[in-house]
XYZ file of C-alpha atoms in Angstrom:
403
model
C 4.080 66.699 -94.203
C 6.131 65.533 -97.191
C 7.184 69.120 -97.848
C 8.232 69.527 -94.216
C 10.298 66.341 -94.397
C 12.004 67.555 -97.580
C 12.994 70.798 -95.861
C 14.627 69.272 -92.777
C 17.829 67.268 -92.528
C 20.641 66.178 -90.231
C 20.114 66.778 -86.519
C 16.747 68.458 -87.134
C 15.585 65.368 -88.984
C 16.602 63.099 -86.104
C 14.999 65.352 -83.504
C 11.632 65.175 -85.278
C 11.639 61.532 -86.391
C 12.080 59.993 -82.939
C 10.979 56.569 -81.710
C 8.030 58.305 -80.011
C 7.015 59.734 -83.392
C 6.916 56.259 -84.925
C 5.149 54.862 -81.861
C 2.442 57.504 -82.152
C 2.101 56.880 -85.881
C 1.742 53.138 -85.244
C -1.026 53.791 -82.716
C -2.797 56.060 -85.209
C -2.658 53.270 -87.803
C -3.979 50.721 -85.306
C -6.832 53.038 -84.302
C -7.499 53.873 -87.984
C -6.933 57.583 -87.388
C -4.725 57.721 -90.465
C -5.216 55.929 -93.764
C -2.699 53.129 -94.217
C -1.824 54.251 -97.746
C -0.942 57.751 -96.565
C 1.077 56.355 -93.652
C 3.101 54.168 -96.017
C 3.852 57.081 -98.372
C 4.861 59.283 -95.435
C 7.194 56.646 -94.022
C 8.654 55.943 -97.457
C 9.533 59.626 -97.785
C 11.155 59.553 -94.339
C 13.076 56.430 -95.335
C 14.386 58.026 -98.512
C 15.622 61.044 -96.542
C 17.301 58.722 -94.034
C 19.114 56.942 -96.846
C 20.113 60.118 -98.684
C 21.520 61.757 -95.540
C 23.171 58.538 -94.335
C 21.521 58.675 -90.908
C 21.920 55.694 -88.561
C 19.049 53.306 -89.190
C 18.655 52.540 -85.472
C 17.172 56.003 -85.034
C 14.203 54.957 -87.161
C 13.704 51.228 -86.807
C 10.332 50.409 -85.261
C 9.693 46.632 -85.088
C 5.902 46.839 -84.847
C 5.595 49.046 -87.915
C 8.030 46.836 -89.796
C 6.108 43.688 -88.837
C 2.832 45.296 -89.898
C 4.166 46.148 -93.354
C 5.702 42.713 -93.855
C 2.391 41.100 -92.924
C 0.685 43.300 -95.511
C 3.188 42.154 -98.146
C 2.522 38.503 -97.260
C -1.244 39.056 -97.516
C -0.888 40.812 -100.872
C 1.357 37.997 -102.091
C -1.489 35.499 -101.579
C -3.900 37.371 -103.852
C -4.375 36.371 -107.472
C -4.622 40.007 -108.624
C -1.820 41.790 -106.808
C -1.698 45.516 -106.122
C 1.749 46.210 -107.585
C 1.768 49.860 -106.488
C 1.072 48.899 -102.879
C 3.733 46.171 -102.980
C 6.339 48.616 -104.271
C 5.433 51.214 -101.636
C 5.525 48.668 -98.808
C 8.811 47.097 -99.871
C 10.507 50.458 -100.468
C 9.269 51.627 -97.090
C 10.598 48.538 -95.272
C 14.009 48.591 -96.941
C 14.632 52.329 -96.642
C 13.554 52.514 -92.999
C 14.721 49.210 -91.553
C 17.775 48.571 -93.781
C 17.349 44.892 -94.402
C 15.256 43.825 -91.441
C 12.869 41.996 -93.725
C 13.108 38.384 -94.798
C 15.010 37.406 -97.935
C 11.866 35.657 -99.159
C 9.819 38.855 -98.987
C 12.517 40.925 -100.636
C 12.991 38.423 -103.462
C 9.248 38.545 -104.069
C 9.230 42.369 -104.171
C 12.363 42.848 -106.271
C 10.719 42.357 -109.705
C 8.090 44.987 -108.858
C 10.740 47.530 -107.837
C 12.779 46.808 -110.976
C 9.667 47.302 -113.081
C 9.325 50.827 -111.683
C 13.045 51.529 -112.213
C 12.682 50.562 -115.895
C 9.967 53.099 -116.701
C 10.772 55.324 -119.660
C 8.184 58.108 -119.345
C 9.725 61.564 -118.948
C 7.169 63.122 -116.599
C 8.336 64.587 -113.267
C 6.209 62.079 -111.373
C 7.768 59.120 -113.207
C 11.256 60.486 -112.573
C 10.526 60.655 -108.845
C 9.205 57.089 -108.820
C 12.229 55.799 -110.757
C 14.578 57.681 -108.414
C 12.879 56.162 -105.358
C 13.074 52.647 -106.829
C 16.780 52.953 -107.629
C 17.526 54.554 -104.256
C 15.859 51.538 -102.629
C 17.870 49.135 -104.769
C 21.084 50.886 -103.723
C 20.431 49.457 -100.233
C 20.278 45.966 -101.733
C 23.706 44.881 -100.374
C 22.172 43.375 -97.242
C 20.424 40.654 -99.208
C 23.491 38.673 -100.287
C 23.241 37.142 -103.759
C 19.476 37.209 -104.093
C 18.229 38.031 -107.547
C 21.568 38.463 -109.319
C 20.181 36.703 -112.384
C 16.994 38.808 -112.082
C 18.590 42.221 -112.197
C 21.714 42.026 -114.362
C 20.185 42.748 -117.767
C 17.783 45.305 -116.297
C 20.299 47.372 -114.335
C 22.871 47.420 -117.144
C 20.112 48.521 -119.533
C 19.146 51.344 -117.138
C 22.743 52.597 -116.994
C 23.359 52.311 -120.761
C 20.034 53.963 -121.549
C 20.908 56.931 -119.336
C 24.379 57.205 -120.880
C 22.674 57.539 -124.283
C 19.564 59.580 -123.394
C 20.265 61.272 -120.020
C 16.849 60.320 -118.683
C 17.663 59.831 -114.973
C 18.140 62.303 -112.156
C 21.686 62.502 -110.770
C 20.647 60.703 -107.591
C 18.892 57.956 -109.552
C 21.902 57.389 -111.819
C 24.286 57.235 -108.864
C 21.967 54.791 -107.090
C 21.922 52.500 -110.137
C 25.729 52.371 -110.077
C 25.850 51.831 -106.326
C 23.416 48.945 -106.679
C 25.560 47.343 -109.386
C 28.933 47.906 -107.671
C 27.677 46.236 -104.515
C 26.915 43.134 -106.593
C 30.667 42.672 -107.146
C 30.792 41.222 -103.632
C 28.723 38.295 -104.862
C 29.699 37.926 -108.511
C 33.214 38.991 -109.534
C 32.409 38.206 -113.185
C 30.523 41.496 -113.265
C 33.756 43.438 -112.882
C 34.708 43.179 -116.552
C 31.254 44.455 -117.559
C 31.436 47.331 -115.052
C 34.846 48.541 -116.203
C 34.678 47.877 -119.941
C 31.115 47.623 -121.194
C 29.696 50.314 -118.902
C 32.889 52.447 -118.871
C 32.872 52.954 -115.106
C 36.078 55.016 -114.860
C 35.067 57.338 -117.682
C 31.612 57.849 -116.161
C 33.005 58.612 -112.693
C 35.209 61.326 -114.121
C 32.437 62.827 -116.233
C 29.884 62.853 -113.414
C 32.233 64.242 -110.741
C 33.500 66.976 -113.071
C 29.917 67.955 -113.811
C 28.767 67.874 -110.188
C 31.758 69.746 -108.800
C 31.179 72.515 -111.315
C 27.827 73.274 -109.680
C 29.234 73.804 -106.170
C 30.809 76.996 -104.838
C 33.133 75.125 -102.466
C 34.813 78.179 -100.947
C 31.665 80.201 -100.294
C 29.443 77.614 -98.662
C 30.268 75.885 -95.400
C 28.533 72.720 -94.224
C 25.861 74.519 -92.178
C 24.953 76.806 -95.063
C 24.608 74.048 -97.623
C 22.268 72.074 -95.357
C 19.803 74.940 -95.751
C 20.256 74.976 -99.490
C 18.572 72.943 -102.207
C 22.022 72.299 -103.677
C 22.912 70.140 -100.651
C 20.692 67.253 -101.759
C 21.046 67.755 -105.469
C 24.824 67.977 -105.739
C 26.832 67.513 -102.544
C 24.965 64.439 -101.342
C 25.331 62.827 -104.767
C 29.074 63.613 -104.760
C 29.363 62.042 -101.316
C 27.515 58.935 -102.483
C 29.790 58.610 -105.541
C 32.898 58.740 -103.337
C 31.347 56.177 -101.011
C 30.650 53.953 -104.025
C 34.297 54.188 -105.101
C 35.259 52.940 -101.640
C 32.910 49.981 -102.123
C 34.474 49.325 -105.525
C 38.009 49.238 -104.076
C 36.739 46.848 -101.413
C 35.485 44.431 -104.110
C 38.140 44.955 -106.781
C 39.927 41.705 -107.667
C 40.994 42.104 -111.313
C 43.700 44.596 -112.307
C 42.689 47.255 -114.831
C 45.373 49.817 -115.515
C 42.983 52.752 -115.959
C 41.213 52.190 -112.632
C 44.045 53.539 -110.485
C 43.206 57.017 -111.762
C 40.049 56.803 -109.643
C 42.357 57.755 -106.767
C 43.045 61.023 -108.594
C 39.324 61.805 -108.852
C 38.862 61.193 -105.129
C 41.767 63.544 -104.390
C 40.190 66.276 -106.504
C 37.031 66.069 -104.418
C 39.046 65.928 -101.189
C 40.995 69.061 -102.052
C 37.764 70.927 -102.827
C 35.881 69.713 -99.755
C 38.566 69.554 -97.051
C 37.959 72.987 -95.517
C 34.161 73.082 -95.353
C 32.619 69.638 -95.841
C 33.769 67.129 -93.246
C 31.438 64.293 -94.269
C 32.679 64.354 -97.864
C 36.238 64.614 -96.552
C 35.641 61.515 -94.415
C 34.317 59.525 -97.379
C 37.407 60.521 -99.397
C 39.780 59.393 -96.639
C 37.837 56.149 -96.243
C 38.052 55.486 -99.986
C 41.806 56.150 -99.895
C 42.065 53.564 -97.111
C 40.135 51.039 -99.204
C 42.406 51.752 -102.181
C 45.522 51.215 -100.038
C 44.143 47.864 -98.892
C 43.219 46.818 -102.426
C 45.714 44.383 -103.953
C 45.053 45.790 -107.438
C 46.092 49.403 -106.733
C 49.751 50.188 -107.283
C 51.321 51.953 -104.291
C 53.131 54.263 -106.677
C 49.709 55.401 -107.877
C 48.741 56.324 -104.308
C 51.723 58.696 -104.405
C 51.252 59.779 -108.015
C 47.534 60.565 -107.737
C 47.594 62.400 -104.407
C 46.305 59.908 -101.827
C 49.485 59.926 -99.729
C 49.691 63.730 -99.754
C 46.033 63.984 -98.755
C 46.383 61.591 -95.809
C 49.593 63.276 -94.648
C 47.725 66.569 -94.682
C 44.898 65.029 -92.684
C 47.289 63.589 -90.078
C 48.846 66.997 -89.513
C 45.510 68.701 -88.900
C 44.326 69.250 -85.351
C 40.608 69.054 -86.105
C 40.166 65.446 -87.240
C 37.253 63.470 -85.890
C 37.655 59.876 -84.704
C 36.478 58.318 -87.963
C 38.980 60.261 -90.097
C 41.790 59.517 -87.635
C 40.995 55.816 -87.725
C 40.866 55.586 -91.535
C 44.128 57.567 -91.830
C 45.960 55.169 -89.522
C 44.605 52.165 -91.404
C 45.787 53.710 -94.685
C 49.398 53.710 -93.482
C 49.013 50.274 -91.889
C 48.054 48.837 -95.290
C 51.034 50.462 -97.006
C 53.524 49.490 -94.307
C 52.322 45.868 -94.187
C 52.507 45.423 -97.955
C 55.911 47.053 -98.382
C 57.486 44.976 -95.601
C 56.840 41.788 -97.559
C 59.300 40.749 -100.243
C 57.767 40.489 -103.699
C 58.256 37.340 -105.745
C 59.950 38.555 -108.911
C 63.218 40.438 -109.156
C 61.461 43.250 -111.023
C 58.774 43.410 -108.335
C 61.364 43.522 -105.557
C 63.216 46.376 -107.273
C 59.935 48.232 -107.660
C 59.075 47.658 -103.979
C 62.383 49.157 -102.832
C 61.948 52.125 -105.152
C 58.428 52.758 -103.806
C 59.673 52.537 -100.211
C 62.348 55.113 -100.988
C 59.822 57.515 -102.531
C 57.477 57.139 -99.580
C 60.242 57.648 -97.025
C 61.371 60.815 -98.789
C 57.820 62.131 -98.788
C 57.328 61.269 -95.096
C 60.515 63.131 -94.181
C 59.623 66.073 -96.394
C 56.181 66.442 -94.812
C 57.319 65.884 -91.215
C 54.962 62.923 -91.003
C 56.838 61.036 -88.284
C 56.690 63.887 -85.772
C 53.015 64.539 -86.474
C 52.107 60.883 -86.225
C 54.083 60.265 -83.041
C 51.994 62.915 -81.278
C 48.878 60.905 -82.091
C 50.557 57.674 -81.134
C 51.190 58.964 -77.623
C 47.420 59.064 -77.116
C 46.747 55.556 -78.474
C 46.103 54.061 -75.059
C 43.426 56.684 -74.526
C 42.001 56.196 -78.003
C 41.914 52.438 -77.524
C 39.080 52.890 -75.051
C 36.906 53.802 -78.012
C 35.620 50.776 -79.988
C 36.513 52.280 -83.370
C 40.256 52.233 -82.540
C 40.528 48.723 -81.131
C 41.491 47.221 -84.493
C 44.591 49.405 -84.748
C 48.071 48.116 -83.939
C 49.997 49.352 -80.901
C 53.307 48.696 -82.654
C 54.425 52.071 -83.991
C 56.590 50.390 -86.647
C 53.364 49.253 -88.335
C 52.747 52.841 -89.451
C 56.132 53.639 -90.968
C 58.049 52.568 -94.046
C 61.769 52.012 -93.590
C 64.424 51.324 -96.212
């Protein structure tokens, strides 16, 4: 069954792992037709696939199964000699399948056991898989607020530094460790200096993306073909998760570091490679551009310099955008327009603002942005019926930059 799960993805995955499937599995557990240990391992594998492919958690959430596993964790917690392996399996299963629908108390109890697995140094294939699963689970840790910040900081930074020196983690495991840490910036901004300087975040992003992109034949493989290929999980999914993590970073970024703006350039490189054949990666790139435009620490000139503006203009002019990409593109220009309408405090800043506005206006005119955008704007009243668009402004001036 695990092999079957590994071989399916996307729509096929959803069509097999239905609510009825989980209901039947729950009944089999209740009637003792399947060993609980095997059921937990099976569901943990399903949960990891759900997380890797980014599938909506509501497809999988089954309250009775979730309650059963949480009760097992509580019972195990009461024992003097605890079964650490079972606790790790149960907690990983709950988090990966139900995305946070477990109590903070239970998660805080399980966290040290998951970290212990993530810290293993053995080089066997089995250990690598266990470490990867633990870090993948931790990458979903954002739903548990500030729990355990003091418990994980030394451990997770050690994991990242150790890999940078010895290369002991899989690509997915390493990305998950970073995603886990970046999400902590929401709760402890003091970590930002460590992330950028001590752990060399910008340098690592460039190195990893260059390496990953070198493995992919972007022109030959379209999205349907790669879903049938082993490379889909091993490279493209990890690239997608890195771009998503950069979007999270821009969302949290409070302190200005000059080198960090070049992250926009790395996102553009992925966008240019993926734009014709890989819509999900393209969406994550556009979303990260939007986060960068809304980040007070990214210079607007860098959005022009490193390709974000050109990329979004190209997206706007395409006729095949989906709703999510359309929405993020509009928000990108809303952020820029809003910021450049406000006068900046210093005389130097005000001069710079006017210069940036001029550059943007010239680019908009050169690319025919206004005509392309106006065509979309004419359909706003129709789009507004869809929940995703209801946050957008109906004032067309909010999407343009004027001198």
